[in-house]
GROMACS .gro file of C-alpha atoms in nm:
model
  321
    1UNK     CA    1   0.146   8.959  14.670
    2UNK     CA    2  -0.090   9.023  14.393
    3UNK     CA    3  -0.300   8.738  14.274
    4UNK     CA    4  -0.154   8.719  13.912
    5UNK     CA    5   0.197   8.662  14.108
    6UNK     CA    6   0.014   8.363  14.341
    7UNK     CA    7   0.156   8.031  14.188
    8UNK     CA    8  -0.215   7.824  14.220
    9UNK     CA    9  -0.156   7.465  14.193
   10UNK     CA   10  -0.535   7.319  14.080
   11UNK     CA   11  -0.613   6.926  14.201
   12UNK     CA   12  -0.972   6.775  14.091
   13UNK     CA   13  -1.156   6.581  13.838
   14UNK     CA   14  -1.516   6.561  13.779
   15UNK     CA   15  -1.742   6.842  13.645
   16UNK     CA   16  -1.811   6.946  14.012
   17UNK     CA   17  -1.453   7.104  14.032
   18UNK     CA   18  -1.457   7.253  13.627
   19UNK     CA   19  -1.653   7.545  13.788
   20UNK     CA   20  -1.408   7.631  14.054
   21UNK     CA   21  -1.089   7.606  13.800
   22UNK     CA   22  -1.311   7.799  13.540
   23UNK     CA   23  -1.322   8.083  13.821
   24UNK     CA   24  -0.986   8.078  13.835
   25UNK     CA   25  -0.884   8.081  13.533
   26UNK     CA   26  -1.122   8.359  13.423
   27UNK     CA   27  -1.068   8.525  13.727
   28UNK     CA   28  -0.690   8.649  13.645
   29UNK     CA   29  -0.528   8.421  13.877
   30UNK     CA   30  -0.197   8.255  13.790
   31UNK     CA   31  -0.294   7.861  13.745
   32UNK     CA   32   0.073   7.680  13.701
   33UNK     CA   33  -0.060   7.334  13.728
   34UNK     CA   34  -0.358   7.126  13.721
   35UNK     CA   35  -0.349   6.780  13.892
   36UNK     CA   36  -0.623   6.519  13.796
   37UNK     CA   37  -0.687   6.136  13.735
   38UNK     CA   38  -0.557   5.934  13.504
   39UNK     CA   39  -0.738   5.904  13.169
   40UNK     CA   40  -1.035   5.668  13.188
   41UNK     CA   41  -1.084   5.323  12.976
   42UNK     CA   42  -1.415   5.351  12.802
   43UNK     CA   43  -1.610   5.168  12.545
   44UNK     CA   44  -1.696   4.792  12.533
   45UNK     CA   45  -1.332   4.664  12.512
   46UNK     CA   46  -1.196   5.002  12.744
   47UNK     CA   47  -0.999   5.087  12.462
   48UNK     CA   48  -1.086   5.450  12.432
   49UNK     CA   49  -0.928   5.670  12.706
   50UNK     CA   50  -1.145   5.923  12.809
   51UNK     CA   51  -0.996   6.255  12.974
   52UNK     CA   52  -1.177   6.359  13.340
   53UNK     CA   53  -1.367   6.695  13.287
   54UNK     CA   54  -1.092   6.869  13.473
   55UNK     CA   55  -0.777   6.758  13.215
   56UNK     CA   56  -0.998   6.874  12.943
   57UNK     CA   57  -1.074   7.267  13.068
   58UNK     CA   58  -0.717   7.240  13.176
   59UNK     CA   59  -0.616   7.181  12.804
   60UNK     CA   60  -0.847   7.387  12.649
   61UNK     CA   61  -0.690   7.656  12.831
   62UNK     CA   62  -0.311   7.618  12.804
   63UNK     CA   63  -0.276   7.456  13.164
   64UNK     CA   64   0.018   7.241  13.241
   65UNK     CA   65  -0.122   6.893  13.353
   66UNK     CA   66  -0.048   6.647  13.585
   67UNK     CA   67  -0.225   6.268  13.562
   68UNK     CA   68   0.002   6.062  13.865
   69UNK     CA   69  -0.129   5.727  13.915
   70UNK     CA   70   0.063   5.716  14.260
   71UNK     CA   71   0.072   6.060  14.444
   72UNK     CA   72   0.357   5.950  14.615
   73UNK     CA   73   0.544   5.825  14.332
   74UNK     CA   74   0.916   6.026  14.365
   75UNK     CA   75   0.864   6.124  13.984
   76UNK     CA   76   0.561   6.338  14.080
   77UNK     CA   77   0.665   6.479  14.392
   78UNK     CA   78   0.939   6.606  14.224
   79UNK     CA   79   0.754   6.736  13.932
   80UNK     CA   80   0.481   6.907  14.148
   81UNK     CA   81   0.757   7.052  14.356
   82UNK     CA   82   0.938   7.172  14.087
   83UNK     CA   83   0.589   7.390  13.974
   84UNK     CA   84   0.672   7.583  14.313
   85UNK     CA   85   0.309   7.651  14.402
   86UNK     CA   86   0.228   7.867  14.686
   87UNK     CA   87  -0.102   7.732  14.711
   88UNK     CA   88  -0.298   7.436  14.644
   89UNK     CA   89  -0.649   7.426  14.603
   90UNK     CA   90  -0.839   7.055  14.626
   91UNK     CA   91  -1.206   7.030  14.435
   92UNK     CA   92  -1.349   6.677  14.434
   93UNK     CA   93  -1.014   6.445  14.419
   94UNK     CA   94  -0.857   6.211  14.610
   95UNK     CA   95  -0.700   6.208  14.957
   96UNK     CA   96  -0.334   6.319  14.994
   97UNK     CA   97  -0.053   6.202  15.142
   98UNK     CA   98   0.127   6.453  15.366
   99UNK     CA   99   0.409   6.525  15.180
  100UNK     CA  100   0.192   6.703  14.895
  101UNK     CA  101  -0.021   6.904  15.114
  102UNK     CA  102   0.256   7.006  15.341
  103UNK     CA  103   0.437   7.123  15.031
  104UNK     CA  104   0.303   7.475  14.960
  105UNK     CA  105   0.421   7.763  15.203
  106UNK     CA  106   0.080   7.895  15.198
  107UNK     CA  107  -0.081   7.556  15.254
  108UNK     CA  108  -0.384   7.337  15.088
  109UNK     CA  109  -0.743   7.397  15.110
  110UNK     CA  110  -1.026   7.177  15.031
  111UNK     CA  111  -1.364   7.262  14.903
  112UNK     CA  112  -1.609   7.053  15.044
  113UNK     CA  113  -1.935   7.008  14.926
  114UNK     CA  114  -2.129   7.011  15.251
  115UNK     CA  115  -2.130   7.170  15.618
  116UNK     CA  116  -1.856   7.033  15.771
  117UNK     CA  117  -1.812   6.861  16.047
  118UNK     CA  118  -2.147   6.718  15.873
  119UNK     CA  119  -2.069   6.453  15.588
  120UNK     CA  120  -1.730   6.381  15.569
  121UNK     CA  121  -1.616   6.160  15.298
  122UNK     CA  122  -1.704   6.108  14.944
  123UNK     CA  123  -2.058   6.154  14.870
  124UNK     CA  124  -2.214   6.432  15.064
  125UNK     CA  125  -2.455   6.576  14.878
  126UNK     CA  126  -2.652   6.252  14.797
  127UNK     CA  127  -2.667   6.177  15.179
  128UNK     CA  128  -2.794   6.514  15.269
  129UNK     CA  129  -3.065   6.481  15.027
  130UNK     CA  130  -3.126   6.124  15.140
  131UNK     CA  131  -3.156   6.168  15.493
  132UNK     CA  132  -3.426   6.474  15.416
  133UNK     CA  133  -3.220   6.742  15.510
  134UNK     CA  134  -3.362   7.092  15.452
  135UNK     CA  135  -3.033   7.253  15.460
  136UNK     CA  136  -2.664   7.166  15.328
  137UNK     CA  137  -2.405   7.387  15.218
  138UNK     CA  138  -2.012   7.428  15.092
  139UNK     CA  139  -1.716   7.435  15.324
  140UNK     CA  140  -1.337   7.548  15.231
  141UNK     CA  141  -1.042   7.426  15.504
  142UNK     CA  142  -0.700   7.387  15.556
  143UNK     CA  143  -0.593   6.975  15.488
  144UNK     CA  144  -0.477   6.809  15.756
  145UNK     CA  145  -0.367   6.409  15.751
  146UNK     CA  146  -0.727   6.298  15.907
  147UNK     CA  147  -0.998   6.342  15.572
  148UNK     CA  148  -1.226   6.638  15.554
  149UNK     CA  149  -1.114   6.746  15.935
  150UNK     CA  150  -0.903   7.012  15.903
  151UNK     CA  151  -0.963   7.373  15.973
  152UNK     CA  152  -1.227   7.561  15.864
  153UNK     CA  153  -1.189   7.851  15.643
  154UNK     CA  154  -1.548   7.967  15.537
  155UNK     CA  155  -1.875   7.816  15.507
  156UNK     CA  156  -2.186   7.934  15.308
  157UNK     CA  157  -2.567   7.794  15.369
  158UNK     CA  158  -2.783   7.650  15.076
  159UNK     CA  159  -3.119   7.548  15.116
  160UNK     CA  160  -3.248   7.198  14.990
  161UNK     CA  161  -3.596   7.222  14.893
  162UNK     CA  162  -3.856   6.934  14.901
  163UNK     CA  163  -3.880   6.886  14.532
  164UNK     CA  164  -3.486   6.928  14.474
  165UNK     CA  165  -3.327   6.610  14.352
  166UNK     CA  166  -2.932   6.555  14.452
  167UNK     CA  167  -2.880   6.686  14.080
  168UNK     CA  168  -3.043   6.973  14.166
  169UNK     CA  169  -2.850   7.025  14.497
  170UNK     CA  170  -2.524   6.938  14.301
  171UNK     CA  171  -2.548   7.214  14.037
  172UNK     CA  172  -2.598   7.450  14.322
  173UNK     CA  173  -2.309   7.381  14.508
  174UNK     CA  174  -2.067   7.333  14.252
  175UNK     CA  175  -2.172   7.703  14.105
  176UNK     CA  176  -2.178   7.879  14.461
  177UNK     CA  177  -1.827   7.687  14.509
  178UNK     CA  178  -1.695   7.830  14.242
  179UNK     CA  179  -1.740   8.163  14.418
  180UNK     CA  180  -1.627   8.112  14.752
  181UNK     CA  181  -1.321   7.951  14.644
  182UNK     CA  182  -1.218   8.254  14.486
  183UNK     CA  183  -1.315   8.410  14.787
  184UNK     CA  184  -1.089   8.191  15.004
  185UNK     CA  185  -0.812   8.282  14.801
  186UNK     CA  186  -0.857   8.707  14.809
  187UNK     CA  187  -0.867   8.655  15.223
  188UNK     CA  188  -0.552   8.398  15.240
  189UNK     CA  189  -0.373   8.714  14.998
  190UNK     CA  190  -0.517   8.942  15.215
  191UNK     CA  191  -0.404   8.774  15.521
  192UNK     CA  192  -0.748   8.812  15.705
  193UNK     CA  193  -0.820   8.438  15.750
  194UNK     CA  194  -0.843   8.295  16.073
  195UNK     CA  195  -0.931   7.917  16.085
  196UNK     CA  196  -1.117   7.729  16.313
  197UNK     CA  197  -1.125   7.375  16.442
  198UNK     CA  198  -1.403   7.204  16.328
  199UNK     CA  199  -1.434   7.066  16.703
  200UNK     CA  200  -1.610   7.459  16.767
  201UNK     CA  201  -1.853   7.384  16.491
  202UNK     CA  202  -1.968   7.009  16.705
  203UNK     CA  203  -2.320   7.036  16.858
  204UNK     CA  204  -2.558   6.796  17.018
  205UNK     CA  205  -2.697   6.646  16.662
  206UNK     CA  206  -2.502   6.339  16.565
  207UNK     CA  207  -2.228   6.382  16.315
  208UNK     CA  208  -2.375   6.229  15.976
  209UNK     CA  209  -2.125   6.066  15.760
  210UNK     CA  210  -2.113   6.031  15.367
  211UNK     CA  211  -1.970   5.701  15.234
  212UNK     CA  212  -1.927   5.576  14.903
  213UNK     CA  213  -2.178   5.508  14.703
  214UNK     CA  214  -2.179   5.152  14.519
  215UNK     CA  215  -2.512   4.979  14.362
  216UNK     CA  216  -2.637   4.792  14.644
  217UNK     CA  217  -2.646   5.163  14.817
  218UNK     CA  218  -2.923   5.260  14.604
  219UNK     CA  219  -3.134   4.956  14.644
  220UNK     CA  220  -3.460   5.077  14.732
  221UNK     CA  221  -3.612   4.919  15.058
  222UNK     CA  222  -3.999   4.919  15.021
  223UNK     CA  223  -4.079   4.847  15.415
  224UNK     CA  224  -4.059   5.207  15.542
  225UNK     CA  225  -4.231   5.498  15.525
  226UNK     CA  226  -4.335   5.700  15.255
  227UNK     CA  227  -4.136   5.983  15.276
  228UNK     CA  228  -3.843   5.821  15.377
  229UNK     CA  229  -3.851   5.631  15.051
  230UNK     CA  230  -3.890   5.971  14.855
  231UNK     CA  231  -3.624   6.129  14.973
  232UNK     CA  232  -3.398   5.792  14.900
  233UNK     CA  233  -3.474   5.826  14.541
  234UNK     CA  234  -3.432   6.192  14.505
  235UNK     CA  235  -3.079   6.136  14.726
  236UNK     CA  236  -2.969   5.887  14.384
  237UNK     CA  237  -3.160   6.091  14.062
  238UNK     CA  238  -3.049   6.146  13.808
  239UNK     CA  239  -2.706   5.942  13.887
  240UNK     CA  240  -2.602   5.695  13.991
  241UNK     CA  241  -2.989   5.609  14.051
  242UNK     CA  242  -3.225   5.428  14.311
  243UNK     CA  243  -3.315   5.084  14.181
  244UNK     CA  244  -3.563   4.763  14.276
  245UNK     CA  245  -3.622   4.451  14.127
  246UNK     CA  246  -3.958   4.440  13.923
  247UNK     CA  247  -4.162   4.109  13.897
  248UNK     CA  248  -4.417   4.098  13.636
  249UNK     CA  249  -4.474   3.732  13.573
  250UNK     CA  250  -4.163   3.667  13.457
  251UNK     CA  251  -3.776   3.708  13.570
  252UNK     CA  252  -3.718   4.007  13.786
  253UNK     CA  253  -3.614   4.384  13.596
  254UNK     CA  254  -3.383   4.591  13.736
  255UNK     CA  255  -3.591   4.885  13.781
  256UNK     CA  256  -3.469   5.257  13.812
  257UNK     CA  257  -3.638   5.474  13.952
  258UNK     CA  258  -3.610   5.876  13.893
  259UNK     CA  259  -3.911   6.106  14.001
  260UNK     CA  260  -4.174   6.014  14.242
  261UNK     CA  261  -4.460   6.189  14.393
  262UNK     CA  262  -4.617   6.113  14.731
  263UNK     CA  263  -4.949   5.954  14.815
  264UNK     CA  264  -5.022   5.939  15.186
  265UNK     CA  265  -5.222   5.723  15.380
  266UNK     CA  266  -5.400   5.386  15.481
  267UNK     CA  267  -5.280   5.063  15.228
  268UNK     CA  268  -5.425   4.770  15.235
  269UNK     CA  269  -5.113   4.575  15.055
  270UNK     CA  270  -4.795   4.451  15.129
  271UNK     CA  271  -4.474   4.690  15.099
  272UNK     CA  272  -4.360   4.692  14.738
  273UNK     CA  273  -4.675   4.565  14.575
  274UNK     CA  274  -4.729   4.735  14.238
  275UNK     CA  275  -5.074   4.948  14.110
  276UNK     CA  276  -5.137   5.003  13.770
  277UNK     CA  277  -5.403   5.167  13.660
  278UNK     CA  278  -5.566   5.461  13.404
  279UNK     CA  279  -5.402   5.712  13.655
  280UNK     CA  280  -5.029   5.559  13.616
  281UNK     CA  281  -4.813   5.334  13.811
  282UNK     CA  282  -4.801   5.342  14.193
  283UNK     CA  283  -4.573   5.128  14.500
  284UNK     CA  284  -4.663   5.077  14.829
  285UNK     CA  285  -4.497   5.138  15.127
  286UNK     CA  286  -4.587   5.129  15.476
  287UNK     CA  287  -4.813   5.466  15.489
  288UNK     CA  288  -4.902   5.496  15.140
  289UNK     CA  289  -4.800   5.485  14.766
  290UNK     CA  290  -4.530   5.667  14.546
  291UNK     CA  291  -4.664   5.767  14.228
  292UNK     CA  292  -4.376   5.682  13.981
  293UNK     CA  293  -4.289   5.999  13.722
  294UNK     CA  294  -3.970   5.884  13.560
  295UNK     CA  295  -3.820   5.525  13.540
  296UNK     CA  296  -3.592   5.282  13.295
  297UNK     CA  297  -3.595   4.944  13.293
  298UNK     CA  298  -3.253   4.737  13.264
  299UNK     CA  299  -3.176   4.753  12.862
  300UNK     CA  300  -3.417   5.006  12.798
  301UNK     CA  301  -3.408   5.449  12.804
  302UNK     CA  302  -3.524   5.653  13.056
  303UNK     CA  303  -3.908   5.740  13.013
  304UNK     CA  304  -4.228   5.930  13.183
  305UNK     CA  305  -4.478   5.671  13.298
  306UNK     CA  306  -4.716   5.765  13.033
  307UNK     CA  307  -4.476   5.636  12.731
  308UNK     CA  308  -4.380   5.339  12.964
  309UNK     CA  309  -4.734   5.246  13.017
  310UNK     CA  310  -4.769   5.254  12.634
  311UNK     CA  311  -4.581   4.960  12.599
  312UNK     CA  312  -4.586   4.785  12.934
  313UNK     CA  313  -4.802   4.489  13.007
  314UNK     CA  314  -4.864   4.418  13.389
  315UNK     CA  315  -4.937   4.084  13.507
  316UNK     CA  316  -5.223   4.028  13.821
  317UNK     CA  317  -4.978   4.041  14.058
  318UNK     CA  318  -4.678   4.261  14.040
  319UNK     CA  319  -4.419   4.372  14.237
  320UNK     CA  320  -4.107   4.499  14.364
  321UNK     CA  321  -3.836   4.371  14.595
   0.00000   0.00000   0.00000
């Protein structure tokens, strides 16, 4: 079968999975449906509906789309069966229920945005980045009912580097995973694949797992090290963000907090306390001080430190819980 003859059913939503469709679609291959979330209620009264990133490359390009609210709902079973894929691909959706990823004869693969068996479930890169990792990496395998545990197709290595925030890591994957997707696909055609179980890929490191994130995830605990604190931040910047509560003489500010720098050694304060001087604004943890780069307070924009410091007044004792 050539590829243009390959019926391609596409299922994701956020930017992360625009990439991998784009490759597709500029790739020559034959795209017959694109599967996505609902429109989204935006605005201060959700009035607006606002398309995912997905449904609008989809319809910029002529795609046929798909928006189920229930992907078991009869109506859409029918409807995607009636596309008669003979693939599906999965970038950054939703889990499946059996009878949709059972339905193509050549099956459904998943790209996964880290080194599986390593951070299953919905946010891996910002855990990799948060636990410190120096490596992570993209993973394509054949769905099976259990999440992010079926077979594995290919894998590729990407380095994290010290500085690299989870927006940096992101950006990397998502354009490397537009790549080996379309690789995936040329060796399924060319019937050279030969899946493993990820059980072959289990060593004697613990398996790491990558929850949801919600906002009392990225609450910043001040009582532990240094570095472990930097690498928290980094795991959350730019989105959805690592936050603590500021107290400056007043009622506590939600504090974000972007881009750090580390300052290692003795202190001589208690965890959280706040330093600001000439040089900028600096919190304490257990083995030294982050120097703070890029912050917004709750209500206000996202600033350096020196245009913050322009307009912020610090009481004798501040700090941050």
């Amino acid at each position: 079968m050539k590829k243009e003859d390959l019926r391609i059913v596409f299922m994701g939503t956020p930017d992360f999975a625009v990439e991998s469709l784009r490759c597709l679609v500029e790739g020559g291959y034959n795209v017959v449906g694109v599967i996505t979330m609902p429109d989204k209620p935006v605005g201060r009264h959700g009035s607006i509906l606002q398309p995912s990133p997905v449904k609008q490359y989809a319809m910029e390009h002529g795609l046929k789309v798909l928006q189920p609210v229930r992907l078991k709902d009869e109506a859409f079973v029918e409807e995607l069966r009636s596309l008669k894929s003979d693939l599906q691909i999965v970038v950054a959706f939703r889990m499946l229920p059996e009878v949709v990823w059972k339905m193509p004869p050549m099956g459904t693969f998943n790209l996964h945005a880290s080194l599986l068996p390593q951070y299953r479930g919905a946010a891996p890169i910002n855990w990799a980045v948060v636990n410190g990792d120096k490596e992570t990496g993209i993973t394509t395998f054949f769905l099976k009912q259990e999440i992010d545990t079926g077979e594995i197709i290919q894998q590729v290595r990407v380095p994290i580097y010290e500085e690299d925030n989870v927006g940096d890591v992101h950006d990397r994957l998502m354009k490397l995973g537009g790549k080996l997707v379309i690789e995936t696909v040329d060796n399924i055609l060319a019937g050279t694949v030969e899946s493993i179980p990820q059980e072959q890929f289990i060593t004697e490191e613990p398996l790491r797992p990558a929850p949801k994130i919600f906002k009392e995830t990225c609450r910043i605990d001040w009582n532990q090290p240094i570095k472990k604190i930097y690498d928290f931040i980094r795991g959350f910047s730019p989105y959805p963000a690592a936050w603590t509560e500021l107290n400056n003489a007043g009622a506590p500010q939600v504090l974000k907090i972007f881009e750090t720098t580390k300052e290692l050694g003795l202190v001589d304060v208690s965890p959280g306390t706040v330093i600001v001087d000439k040089h900028g604004l600096k919190i304490a943890g257990t083995d030294g001080f982050l120097n703070v780069k890029s912050l917004q307070l709750a209500g206000k924009k996202r600033m350096n430190i020196k245009d913050f410091l322009c307009g912020f007044k610090p009481s004798e004792s501040i700090h941050c819980n």
